[in-house]
Amino acid sequence: MKRWGDLSQDTADHLSAHSVLDHAEMAVVVTDRFSNVVYWNPFAERLFGRPGPAARDQSRSLGIMEKDHPLAVELAKHVLKGGVWEGTFDVKRGDGTIIYVRAQAVPLRHQSGSVTGIVITAREAMRSNEREKDRYGLLERIGERLAGSLYVEETLNRVAEMLVPQFADHCFIELMDNGRLTRKVSSHVPGWSPPPNTWAPIGADINYPTGHYAEIALRRQETILVEDFSQTNYPSPGEASTRLAAEIGMTSAIVAPLCVRGEILGLMYLGLSNLTDRRSPHYDAFDRDFVGAVATRVALAVDNALLFEEERHTAESFQKNLLPPAPLPELDGLEIAVRYCPAAPLASHGQGIQTQVGGDWYDVIPLSAGRVGIVIGDVEGRGAKAAAVMGQLRAALRAFAQDDKPPAEILARLDDWTHSIATPEWDDSGADISVPPIVTCQYLVYDAWSRQLSFANAGHAPPLLLVDGTCSELEIEEVGKPLGVRARGINADLVYKEETRTLPAGAALLLYTDGLVDRRPLRDADGRPPSDEETLAALFGKLIEISDDTVENIAEAATDAVPGEIDDDMAILVVRSARDELDVEERTFPAQPIMVGEARRMAAEAFSGWNVPEERAELACLLVSEVVTNVVLHAANASVPRRDLVIDTTTPFSFDESWDIPGFEDEVVNEKEFTLRLRRGGESVWVEVFDQDLRLPRIRSAGENDEGGRGLYLVDQLAKRWGSRPTREGKAVWFEIPTKSR
């Protein structure tokens, strides 16, 4: 030994598990799941005596006397389910002497977590104070179990599991609900349950008659002991209830009110009967005091659980109302399914309420002419603050999306908004040190008629593409920085880039937040959590199995694909493109007045072929005329986009010659044109008119004698929706007409 506390090599060699157990002055016995003794140390052999060759089960090998065999069997079942028990037995040793043994039994677990047997520690004890130690040990274990409970139902069931069958044959717990007493727990000895229409079941309202011992406990707010039912007489709660109590031989009961902060939460009822064989079939004053102590702890745990559930409900309602209302709108050429799961509470961190909600969100935004904006995002952090930031960002993005700007520009504006909502902070010198929230987000615009998907990404995980029985990440060439990270002075165009893909017919796209894959891991046989690659592989494998299923089933399968408890809130959005082509008609016309009639004729023929109701078709054709006329009237004032002049350098060209190139003027005139596009959806038709004028239209206030200025006013009054958006070549004016009568 070189330093104090260091062990010599000789001493260390003797510190094996078997060596320590051999020297322990306490019996240690290990049994398998079938109560066969597989190990005991030398002290156990001296305490219980060496077992005979025929003694295989726990009761006979340990010498537990026959009267305690039923209790030993029930307690073994309790421990094999993961519980802990501590108590006393009468033991008859091999030499015929009888001793009083205090024992504690705990489950023996495999590395995987499954219970493979029972570990029993025991020692000889004096009878005088063992019952008190039993009660205090039970009270301590109840306190430990209640400390880890955040839900009312779980709290009450944990209490019943600890008390039945070790302390009681029957346990009822009833809570006050709007002035009524409602039964929440009805637990009994294993293998027995009350017949129907006898004792009130879980969920039933309980009305104890005046003078009943439970009513007295509730009224006086004190624990009531009924030591022997044969020596007392109380009003009956019901004929069937009294008859059942007589059949099973109810012998004794204790009723304790659950009181906290001067308020009565309910009652806890414990009873003994002839269904079990106990040393004493009656409770006494010591038991009454013990139950009163248990009731105090239970009342505090229930009060905490009720407060937690109330705040959890408030937080989840807050989060739910910030997300798009269900069900999502039905959109042409697109199947949609969504899921949102709040994070499980972190009870051990003492912040279970705060971790219930977060900043994950999804959204589906109807845009012009049947196009759809698709959003998935995640605000860093948890709690109400993250959810509030999420609500502001979602509202801002919906407003920005209505301008029909490219996805990269939408994210750039949202990034500016993220900086503007940062909590103002200044250092000692007065410099602004505000830190904006960090947000990952992906915004996509999908056109169901062309199946074209345009998107920009701000640091978010790429969507998963499911097509033809395969699953892969959607290829993204430019992943921008999360919102709120871009430094001042850096142009947003350098951070967020727009990309375009064409979705295959019938392909599904799964967008998700990191809560889907970042779970509280279930460790494998080696004791290590799975890697990110293993987690994604498990998710991919599950999605491949159901890639051709409905979007609802895909969303459900993705929710459960990754093992482990949800550690962060999770949002999932699944969309599938249409398998069939959608109806569309498109034609380009010269911007000449005579083409107004041609455009109207094209629209009428298309609507007729699509079986649009005559009244709806006539209205749509009228508005086509108004919009096209507006385009033609303003075409003369439109600036034609500049085109490069290409000169054939192989032919000598004299600067003295005229610059009048044959056909050049005609080409310039003919460049003024417009395109009419008609689309049919399930319940509407969309009309789009494209031209090269960069000026967006606006409704004018026409006077009584003005000949024009009323076209867009008619569109605004008669169409369900209308608008305009800039395009690369100019602009597009669009409107929607329902095909069903309003």
XYZ file of C-alpha atoms in Angstrom:
742
model
C 0.000 0.000 0.000
C 1.710 3.159 -1.208
C -0.961 5.649 -0.188
C -3.726 5.661 2.369
C -6.734 3.888 0.912
C -4.785 1.894 -1.664
C -5.369 -1.862 -1.568
C -2.607 -4.406 -1.653
C -2.605 -6.854 -4.522
C -3.372 -9.705 -2.138
C -6.413 -7.871 -0.758
C -7.657 -6.923 -4.221
C -7.459 -10.549 -5.341
C -9.945 -11.495 -2.635
C -12.528 -8.819 -3.599
C -14.456 -11.014 -5.991
C -18.267 -11.100 -5.691
C -18.270 -14.645 -4.311
C -15.603 -13.799 -1.739
C -17.562 -10.824 -0.449
C -20.821 -12.792 -0.272
C -19.071 -15.626 1.537
C -18.090 -13.204 4.309
C -21.394 -11.330 4.476
C -23.258 -11.648 7.784
C -26.593 -11.665 5.944
C -28.353 -14.361 4.006
C -28.345 -13.842 0.218
C -30.553 -16.184 -1.820
C -31.152 -16.101 -5.589
C -34.031 -17.923 -7.275
C -35.088 -18.181 -10.904
C -38.495 -17.196 -12.253
C -39.911 -20.554 -11.126
C -38.771 -20.067 -7.509
C -35.983 -22.645 -7.818
C -33.017 -21.726 -5.601
C -29.948 -21.256 -7.808
C -27.585 -19.686 -5.245
C -27.252 -18.994 -1.555
C -24.282 -17.872 0.456
C -22.864 -19.651 3.572
C -24.790 -17.409 5.980
C -28.070 -18.384 4.277
C -27.171 -22.038 4.780
C -26.592 -21.419 8.486
C -29.790 -19.363 8.825
C -32.214 -21.619 6.980
C -30.387 -24.930 7.230
C -29.196 -27.062 4.302
C -32.157 -27.942 1.992
C -33.074 -31.530 1.319
C -32.686 -33.048 -2.169
C -36.432 -32.818 -2.792
C -36.688 -29.176 -1.824
C -36.684 -27.254 -5.094
C -39.164 -24.428 -4.729
C -38.468 -21.297 -2.711
C -41.037 -21.900 0.049
C -39.801 -25.381 0.958
C -36.086 -24.740 0.482
C -36.178 -21.682 2.737
C -38.385 -23.442 5.271
C -41.210 -20.903 5.077
C -44.032 -22.334 7.162
C -47.138 -23.535 5.370
C -49.380 -20.781 6.704
C -47.186 -18.202 4.944
C -46.963 -20.068 1.597
C -49.865 -18.164 -0.093
C -48.310 -14.841 0.904
C -44.901 -15.939 -0.394
C -46.417 -16.940 -3.745
C -48.222 -13.620 -4.181
C -45.162 -11.636 -3.220
C -43.017 -13.616 -5.661
C -45.455 -12.670 -8.435
C -45.247 -9.036 -7.310
C -41.444 -8.990 -7.468
C -41.333 -10.769 -10.840
C -43.439 -7.905 -12.194
C -40.691 -5.490 -11.140
C -41.859 -4.617 -7.627
C -39.953 -4.626 -4.324
C -41.148 -6.301 -1.109
C -39.962 -6.219 2.473
C -41.508 -8.178 5.342
C -41.284 -11.112 7.744
C -41.900 -14.880 7.661
C -41.982 -17.728 10.140
C -39.286 -20.204 9.075
C -38.850 -23.793 10.257
C -35.240 -24.871 9.919
C -33.972 -28.363 9.202
C -33.358 -29.106 12.887
C -36.997 -28.323 13.718
C -36.405 -24.936 15.364
C -38.668 -22.040 14.320
C -37.183 -18.568 13.771
C -38.615 -15.216 12.773
C -36.920 -13.944 9.571
C -37.035 -10.450 8.067
C -36.494 -10.495 4.316
C -36.318 -8.088 1.384
C -36.939 -9.281 -2.189
C -35.925 -7.371 -5.327
C -36.072 -8.392 -9.012
C -32.969 -9.845 -10.674
C -32.640 -8.175 -14.088
C -30.819 -9.137 -17.257
C -28.795 -6.525 -19.172
C -31.762 -6.178 -21.512
C -33.935 -5.136 -18.568
C -36.089 -8.269 -18.334
C -36.666 -9.867 -14.910
C -34.994 -13.297 -14.748
C -35.326 -14.088 -11.055
C -35.479 -12.851 -7.463
C -32.722 -11.769 -5.067
C -33.608 -12.198 -1.383
C -31.632 -10.778 1.527
C -32.659 -11.968 5.015
C -31.683 -12.023 8.650
C -33.158 -13.285 11.893
C -35.266 -10.709 13.717
C -37.126 -10.110 16.952
C -40.903 -10.162 16.764
C -41.426 -7.110 18.935
C -40.622 -4.343 16.465
C -40.685 -6.035 13.056
C -44.211 -4.907 12.178
C -43.233 -1.287 12.742
C -40.199 -1.744 10.498
C -42.420 -3.363 7.852
C -44.718 -0.351 7.873
C -41.919 2.215 7.772
C -40.217 0.341 4.953
C -43.475 0.257 3.004
C -44.040 3.971 3.648
C -40.558 4.761 2.375
C -41.087 2.766 -0.833
C -44.451 4.444 -1.420
C -42.757 7.829 -1.117
C -40.083 6.822 -3.624
C -42.667 5.591 -6.124
C -44.789 8.714 -5.784
C -41.787 10.999 -6.275
C -41.426 9.861 -9.882
C -45.105 10.203 -10.848
C -46.533 13.161 -12.789
C -49.922 11.766 -13.813
C -52.962 11.277 -11.582
C -53.908 7.832 -12.855
C -50.318 6.593 -12.670
C -49.937 8.016 -9.153
C -53.028 6.267 -7.822
C -52.220 2.944 -9.474
C -48.725 2.996 -7.999
C -50.182 3.408 -4.509
C -52.579 0.501 -5.003
C -49.781 -1.750 -6.300
C -47.714 -1.063 -3.187
C -50.557 -1.669 -0.721
C -52.231 -4.711 -2.304
C -51.666 -7.480 -1.312
C -48.901 -6.653 1.177
C -51.054 -4.457 3.433
C -54.622 -4.792 2.176
C -56.900 -7.142 0.262
C -58.954 -4.314 -1.250
C -58.076 -0.737 -2.138
C -60.436 1.967 -3.398
C -59.348 5.521 -4.166
C -61.968 8.133 -4.983
C -61.427 11.753 -6.013
C -63.680 14.796 -5.952
C -64.792 15.888 -9.423
C -67.046 18.959 -9.585
C -68.407 18.259 -6.122
C -68.961 14.543 -6.795
C -66.925 11.638 -5.486
C -65.716 9.490 -8.418
C -63.979 6.137 -8.089
C -60.550 6.157 -9.752
C -58.979 2.929 -8.425
C -60.488 -0.452 -7.561
C -57.691 -2.917 -6.737
C -58.036 -6.346 -5.155
C -55.970 -9.411 -4.327
C -54.702 -11.166 -7.454
C -57.154 -13.586 -8.996
C -60.291 -11.964 -7.599
C -62.485 -9.113 -8.762
C -65.939 -7.990 -7.619
C -68.860 -9.390 -9.653
C -70.810 -6.924 -11.800
C -73.468 -4.795 -10.098
C -71.968 -5.247 -6.638
C -69.201 -2.796 -5.780
C -69.095 0.363 -7.870
C -66.609 0.135 -10.789
C -63.964 2.659 -11.820
C -65.551 5.867 -13.077
C -68.776 5.475 -11.082
C -70.086 8.202 -8.783
C -69.912 7.197 -5.106
C -72.531 8.235 -2.546
C -71.881 7.051 0.995
C -74.964 7.266 3.270
C -74.933 9.576 6.264
C -73.293 7.849 9.202
C -71.223 5.494 7.055
C -67.601 5.354 8.228
C -66.394 6.686 4.871
C -68.847 9.582 5.093
C -67.632 10.298 8.626
C -64.005 10.347 7.433
C -64.931 12.760 4.660
C -66.955 15.027 6.914
C -64.519 15.119 9.833
C -61.394 15.059 7.632
C -59.803 12.370 9.792
C -58.770 8.736 9.353
C -61.450 6.275 10.525
C -60.660 2.730 11.678
C -63.187 -0.099 11.631
C -61.292 -2.734 13.615
C -63.881 -5.525 13.423
C -67.006 -5.424 11.267
C -68.617 -8.120 13.422
C -68.573 -5.747 16.384
C -69.913 -2.642 14.590
C -72.965 -1.552 12.652
C -72.871 1.144 9.961
C -75.462 2.198 7.355
C -75.237 0.088 4.217
C -74.205 1.767 0.912
C -76.333 -0.794 -0.951
C -77.866 -4.233 -0.632
C -75.608 -5.824 -3.276
C -72.513 -4.268 -1.736
C -73.389 -5.542 1.738
C -74.132 -9.032 0.444
C -70.753 -9.257 -1.349
C -68.914 -8.037 1.770
C -70.538 -10.815 3.751
C -69.667 -13.445 1.120
C -65.939 -12.650 1.106
C -65.847 -12.057 4.862
C -64.810 -8.417 5.188
C -63.143 -8.174 8.582
C -61.631 -4.709 8.933
C -61.204 -1.387 7.066
C -59.475 1.967 7.259
C -60.688 5.072 5.415
C -58.441 8.134 5.156
C -59.327 11.475 3.547
C -56.901 12.900 0.993
C -56.420 16.481 2.191
C -53.957 19.109 1.018
C -53.875 22.870 1.638
C -57.145 22.595 3.558
C -58.965 21.084 0.572
C -60.358 17.559 0.350
C -59.267 15.782 -2.831
C -60.912 12.441 -2.095
C -60.768 9.251 -0.036
C -58.519 6.202 0.247
C -60.218 3.000 1.431
C -58.265 -0.119 2.529
C -59.938 -3.355 3.614
C -59.120 -6.868 4.822
C -61.188 -9.986 4.110
C -61.040 -13.755 4.297
C -59.705 -13.959 0.748
C -56.169 -14.145 2.185
C -54.643 -15.846 5.198
C -52.854 -13.288 7.383
C -51.421 -13.381 10.868
C -53.990 -10.826 11.952
C -57.205 -10.272 9.954
C -57.814 -6.933 11.681
C -56.303 -3.471 11.551
C -55.397 -1.632 14.756
C -54.553 1.894 15.850
C -50.973 1.622 14.621
C -52.244 0.658 11.167
C -54.628 3.620 11.237
C -51.756 6.027 11.891
C -49.736 4.384 9.135
C -52.574 4.777 6.603
C -52.978 8.403 7.650
C -49.298 9.003 6.870
C -49.686 7.269 3.504
C -52.773 9.367 2.716
C -50.825 12.566 3.395
C -48.165 11.598 0.873
C -50.743 10.431 -1.640
C -52.680 13.704 -1.324
C -49.541 15.748 -2.044
C -48.664 13.557 -5.031
C -52.222 13.773 -6.410
C -52.275 17.546 -5.957
C -48.976 17.872 -7.824
C -50.233 15.558 -10.558
C -53.479 17.536 -10.924
C -51.525 20.783 -11.200
C -49.192 19.217 -13.731
C -52.044 17.854 -15.844
C -53.782 21.234 -15.788
C -50.658 23.057 -16.925
C -49.905 20.324 -19.449
C -53.396 20.693 -20.884
C -52.954 24.473 -21.041
C -49.579 24.135 -22.758
C -50.824 21.579 -25.263
C -53.916 23.672 -26.029
C -51.640 26.658 -26.579
C -49.465 24.644 -28.941
C -52.448 23.090 -30.724
C -54.038 26.473 -31.421
C -50.762 27.759 -32.875
C -50.682 24.921 -35.412
C -53.005 24.759 -38.455
C -56.524 23.708 -37.459
C -57.529 20.148 -38.276
C -58.524 18.855 -40.685
C -56.253 20.453 -43.260
C -57.940 21.700 -46.444
C -58.368 19.240 -49.309
C -56.102 20.263 -52.183
C -56.172 19.103 -55.775
C -53.487 16.633 -56.789
C -52.139 16.306 -53.268
C -52.796 13.911 -50.389
C -51.735 15.257 -46.991
C -51.270 13.749 -43.520
C -49.758 15.439 -40.466
C -48.722 14.447 -36.943
C -47.624 16.471 -33.942
C -46.417 14.862 -30.697
C -45.313 16.917 -27.671
C -42.216 15.785 -25.841
C -42.558 13.431 -22.903
C -42.014 15.197 -19.557
C -38.579 15.050 -17.990
C -39.672 14.379 -14.427
C -36.144 13.844 -13.211
C -35.192 17.337 -14.378
C -37.988 18.944 -12.413
C -39.202 20.717 -15.561
C -41.713 18.270 -16.935
C -44.300 20.962 -17.654
C -41.892 23.138 -19.594
C -40.716 20.322 -21.842
C -44.206 19.392 -23.004
C -44.329 21.937 -25.852
C -41.789 23.328 -28.233
C -41.320 25.250 -31.427
C -41.928 22.546 -34.055
C -44.551 23.379 -36.648
C -45.876 22.514 -40.063
C -48.182 24.349 -42.421
C -49.933 23.966 -45.754
C -50.770 27.263 -47.482
C -53.076 27.498 -50.541
C -51.482 29.810 -53.110
C -52.464 31.131 -56.509
C -54.056 28.912 -59.154
C -54.043 25.747 -57.052
C -50.369 25.932 -56.097
C -49.520 25.005 -52.499
C -46.933 26.269 -50.036
C -45.562 23.553 -47.715
C -43.677 24.420 -44.530
C -41.795 22.480 -41.863
C -39.832 24.268 -39.142
C -38.299 23.967 -35.689
C -37.543 26.742 -33.211
C -34.576 25.983 -30.964
C -35.475 25.368 -27.317
C -38.584 24.239 -25.495
C -41.417 25.648 -23.479
C -43.904 28.435 -23.959
C -41.305 30.885 -25.303
C -40.327 28.576 -28.168
C -44.010 27.965 -28.942
C -44.731 31.719 -28.934
C -41.852 32.376 -31.345
C -43.157 29.567 -33.538
C -46.616 31.185 -33.622
C -45.172 34.510 -34.742
C -43.027 32.904 -37.448
C -45.904 30.813 -38.772
C -48.164 33.868 -39.035
C -45.419 35.902 -40.706
C -44.604 33.167 -43.209
C -48.276 32.775 -44.180
C -48.432 36.522 -44.826
C -45.204 36.524 -46.847
C -46.348 33.496 -48.868
C -49.406 35.352 -50.175
C -47.106 37.541 -52.255
C -46.204 34.436 -54.290
C -42.518 35.264 -54.170
C -39.874 32.540 -54.751
C -39.128 30.291 -51.728
C -35.604 31.708 -51.272
C -36.986 35.233 -51.050
C -39.644 34.095 -48.568
C -36.967 32.596 -46.290
C -34.867 35.762 -46.568
C -37.817 37.873 -45.402
C -38.534 35.396 -42.617
C -34.906 35.635 -41.514
C -35.246 39.420 -41.267
C -38.406 38.934 -39.226
C -36.564 36.522 -36.907
C -34.030 39.251 -36.113
C -36.801 41.777 -35.497
C -38.522 39.686 -32.791
C -35.340 39.121 -30.766
C -35.595 40.248 -27.149
C -33.770 43.624 -26.925
C -30.554 43.460 -24.875
C -27.670 45.903 -24.482
C -24.242 45.582 -22.901
C -22.659 48.071 -20.511
C -21.495 50.240 -23.388
C -24.975 50.426 -24.896
C -24.243 48.131 -27.831
C -27.092 45.966 -29.045
C -26.378 42.335 -28.138
C -29.856 40.954 -28.861
C -29.764 37.269 -29.781
C -32.509 36.242 -32.213
C -34.080 32.792 -31.946
C -32.444 30.103 -34.054
C -34.875 28.373 -36.389
C -34.476 25.662 -38.998
C -37.080 25.815 -41.726
C -37.846 24.505 -45.189
C -40.345 26.170 -47.516
C -41.596 24.420 -50.650
C -44.028 25.427 -53.381
C -45.727 22.592 -55.242
C -47.640 22.810 -58.522
C -49.842 19.713 -58.797
C -50.497 20.154 -62.542
C -46.821 20.190 -63.530
C -45.677 18.255 -60.388
C -42.928 20.865 -60.088
C -41.485 21.371 -56.606
C -39.573 24.576 -55.853
C -37.947 24.934 -52.462
C -35.326 26.638 -50.311
C -33.780 25.264 -47.141
C -32.650 27.047 -43.966
C -30.604 24.435 -42.130
C -33.397 21.866 -41.900
C -33.143 18.114 -42.429
C -33.975 17.187 -46.051
C -37.361 15.547 -46.729
C -37.553 11.825 -47.430
C -38.700 10.806 -50.915
C -40.721 7.582 -51.203
C -41.137 6.311 -54.748
C -41.361 2.838 -56.317
C -40.580 1.003 -53.073
C -37.485 3.081 -52.279
C -36.733 5.689 -49.623
C -34.032 8.336 -49.899
C -33.336 11.894 -48.854
C -34.407 14.531 -51.352
C -31.275 15.844 -53.023
C -30.548 19.407 -51.868
C -27.537 21.167 -53.340
C -27.692 24.343 -51.237
C -28.593 24.081 -47.533
C -28.647 27.604 -46.114
C -27.963 28.723 -42.580
C -30.767 28.490 -39.998
C -32.899 31.577 -39.579
C -31.457 34.011 -37.050
C -27.835 33.007 -37.739
C -27.046 35.229 -40.731
C -24.799 38.097 -39.692
C -25.626 41.666 -40.567
C -24.256 42.863 -43.857
C -24.440 39.472 -45.553
C -26.850 39.442 -48.478
C -29.644 36.914 -48.021
C -29.292 35.929 -51.692
C -25.939 34.401 -50.800
C -27.472 32.288 -48.020
C -30.750 30.922 -49.395
C -30.922 29.376 -52.855
C -33.976 28.159 -54.735
C -33.961 24.716 -56.297
C -36.493 22.908 -58.440
C -37.374 19.237 -58.773
C -40.130 17.348 -60.525
C -41.898 14.788 -58.368
C -42.703 11.440 -59.997
C -46.375 10.550 -60.245
C -47.585 8.997 -56.993
C -44.395 9.837 -55.071
C -44.635 10.643 -51.372
C -42.598 13.245 -49.556
C -42.090 13.064 -45.766
C -41.010 16.254 -44.000
C -40.089 15.995 -40.324
C -38.409 17.748 -37.415
C -35.528 16.271 -35.439
C -37.838 15.001 -32.691
C -38.632 12.058 -34.979
C -35.101 10.657 -34.839
C -33.693 12.193 -31.635
C -35.340 9.868 -29.114
C -34.408 8.851 -25.597
C -32.596 5.771 -26.853
C -33.229 2.191 -25.915
C -29.741 0.802 -25.429
C -28.753 -2.334 -27.278
C -27.200 -5.477 -25.809
C -23.794 -3.727 -25.645
C -25.238 -0.936 -23.531
C -24.720 1.784 -26.150
C -27.366 3.980 -27.784
C -27.915 3.546 -31.537
C -25.994 5.843 -33.878
C -27.640 8.392 -36.190
C -26.992 6.091 -39.156
C -28.681 3.167 -37.391
C -31.646 5.345 -36.461
C -32.121 6.549 -40.044
C -31.707 2.994 -41.314
C -34.509 1.837 -39.026
C -36.718 4.698 -40.244
C -35.919 4.021 -43.912
C -36.609 0.300 -43.500
C -40.037 0.925 -41.996
C -40.983 3.485 -44.646
C -39.910 1.217 -47.495
C -42.317 -1.452 -46.243
C -45.303 0.884 -46.572
C -44.111 3.284 -49.266
C -47.180 2.545 -51.400
C -49.636 2.827 -48.492
C -51.848 5.818 -47.676
C -50.252 8.999 -46.380
C -52.038 8.505 -43.045
C -50.455 5.084 -42.592
C -47.057 6.445 -43.633
C -47.299 9.217 -41.043
C -48.379 6.739 -38.363
C -45.593 4.307 -39.226
C -42.975 7.065 -39.208
C -44.123 8.159 -35.747
C -43.436 4.688 -34.323
C -40.509 3.646 -36.540
C -37.724 4.896 -34.278
C -37.546 3.120 -30.900
C -37.332 5.094 -27.689
C -39.396 7.728 -25.902
C -39.981 11.081 -27.615
C -37.373 13.428 -26.132
C -38.273 16.516 -28.170
C -41.543 17.587 -29.698
C -42.052 16.190 -33.174
C -43.839 17.373 -36.319
C -44.420 15.211 -39.397
C -45.976 16.193 -42.715
C -46.511 13.658 -45.514
C -47.671 14.654 -49.013
C -48.228 12.477 -52.073
C -48.471 13.671 -55.664
C -51.352 12.576 -57.867
C -50.910 9.386 -59.860
C -52.967 10.746 -62.786
C -52.467 13.885 -64.847
C -54.711 16.833 -63.933
C -56.732 18.669 -66.568
C -55.059 21.784 -67.991
C -55.384 23.827 -71.178
C -52.843 26.463 -72.232
C -52.419 28.662 -75.302
C -50.441 31.790 -76.225
C -52.125 34.656 -78.132
C -50.860 37.866 -79.715
C -51.776 40.853 -77.534
C -54.373 42.142 -80.022
C -58.028 43.123 -79.343
C -59.316 40.488 -81.752
C -57.743 37.793 -79.556
C -60.141 38.541 -76.667
C -62.874 36.615 -78.441
C -60.479 33.768 -79.264
C -59.456 33.490 -75.630
C -63.084 33.418 -74.535
C -63.883 30.761 -77.131
C -60.976 28.615 -75.909
C -62.228 28.923 -72.314
C -65.799 28.032 -73.278
C -64.674 24.906 -75.135
C -62.469 23.808 -72.238
C -65.198 24.331 -69.646
C -67.678 22.462 -71.789
C -65.299 19.525 -72.166
C -64.767 19.480 -68.397
C -68.532 19.415 -67.744
C -68.427 22.645 -65.756
C -72.013 23.748 -64.956
C -73.287 26.230 -67.522
C -73.846 29.034 -65.015
C -70.323 28.649 -63.620
C -68.796 28.372 -67.107
C -70.513 31.581 -68.321
C -69.289 33.460 -65.266
C -65.737 32.197 -65.786
C -65.829 33.168 -69.485
C -67.038 36.665 -68.583
C -64.128 37.145 -66.223
C -61.703 35.712 -68.820
C -62.857 38.465 -71.175
C -62.338 41.146 -68.530
C -58.838 40.007 -67.568
C -57.679 39.447 -71.166
C -59.113 42.822 -72.236
C -57.201 44.459 -69.398
C -53.998 42.779 -70.614
C -54.534 43.803 -74.260
C -55.356 47.428 -73.377
C -52.171 47.806 -71.363
C -49.935 45.818 -73.737
C -49.207 48.900 -75.842
C -47.690 50.647 -72.833
C -45.757 47.611 -71.661
C -41.994 47.700 -71.937
C -40.797 44.763 -74.006
C -37.955 42.852 -72.317
C -34.646 43.625 -73.967
C -33.363 40.974 -76.366
C -29.833 40.500 -77.591
C -29.213 41.545 -81.204
C -27.386 38.745 -82.998
C -25.526 39.813 -86.166
C -24.094 37.427 -88.712
C -20.405 38.354 -88.689
C -19.672 36.256 -91.763
C -21.318 38.872 -93.984
C -19.577 42.247 -94.286
C -21.665 45.014 -92.780
C -21.186 48.648 -93.750
C -21.836 51.328 -91.162
C -23.083 53.540 -93.974
C -25.933 51.221 -94.706
C -29.320 51.508 -93.110
C -29.922 49.883 -89.698
C -33.357 48.814 -90.890
C -33.147 45.028 -90.718
C -35.926 43.276 -92.652
C -38.440 41.647 -90.311
C -36.933 43.113 -87.145
C -39.777 45.584 -86.559
C -42.372 42.837 -87.099
C -40.612 40.663 -84.569
C -40.735 43.415 -81.952
C -44.441 43.982 -82.509
C -45.263 40.294 -82.340
C -43.373 39.901 -79.050
C -46.298 41.506 -77.253
C -48.389 38.491 -76.375
C -50.224 36.837 -73.499
C -50.792 33.260 -72.388
C -54.096 31.879 -71.124
C -53.895 28.845 -68.839
C -56.982 26.998 -67.576
C -56.914 24.404 -64.814
C -59.644 22.151 -63.462
C -59.724 21.001 -59.852
C -62.163 18.927 -57.889
C -64.384 21.841 -56.867
C -62.978 24.850 -58.759
C -61.471 25.996 -62.022
C -58.492 28.365 -62.098
C -57.758 30.867 -64.818
C -54.310 32.428 -65.249
C -53.334 35.112 -67.758
C -49.597 35.736 -68.254
C -48.118 38.790 -69.982
C -44.810 40.659 -70.156
C -45.926 43.749 -68.245
C -44.106 44.016 -64.909
C -46.776 46.272 -63.399
C -49.194 44.457 -61.079
C -52.878 45.377 -61.572
C -54.962 47.206 -59.007
C -58.646 47.969 -58.693
C -59.521 51.486 -59.835
C -62.399 53.666 -58.675
C -64.284 54.346 -61.916
C -66.560 57.390 -62.176
C -70.146 57.320 -63.412
C -69.202 58.420 -66.931
C -65.977 56.421 -67.247
C -66.024 53.751 -69.930
C -63.365 51.571 -68.297
C -61.913 50.775 -64.912
C -64.520 48.204 -63.836
C -62.956 44.951 -65.091
C -60.975 44.050 -61.985
C -63.862 45.240 -59.820
C -66.066 42.587 -61.454
C -63.363 39.970 -60.926
C -63.101 40.947 -57.272
C -66.863 40.723 -56.771
C -67.641 37.571 -58.759
C -64.597 35.329 -58.287
C -64.037 33.299 -55.130
C -60.408 34.460 -55.019
C -58.185 36.440 -57.323
C -54.738 37.969 -57.326
C -51.550 38.583 -59.248
C -47.947 37.547 -58.850
C -44.687 38.470 -60.537
C -43.044 35.985 -62.881
C -39.630 35.905 -64.523
C -41.096 37.243 -67.759
C -43.633 39.710 -66.300
C -46.702 38.889 -64.223
C -49.657 36.539 -63.936
C -53.234 37.506 -63.061
C -55.389 34.663 -61.771
C -58.828 33.961 -60.346
C -60.773 30.984 -59.007
C -64.378 30.058 -59.819
C -66.125 27.289 -57.844
C -67.746 24.678 -60.068
C -70.484 24.099 -57.496
C -73.156 26.630 -56.599
C -72.400 28.682 -53.542
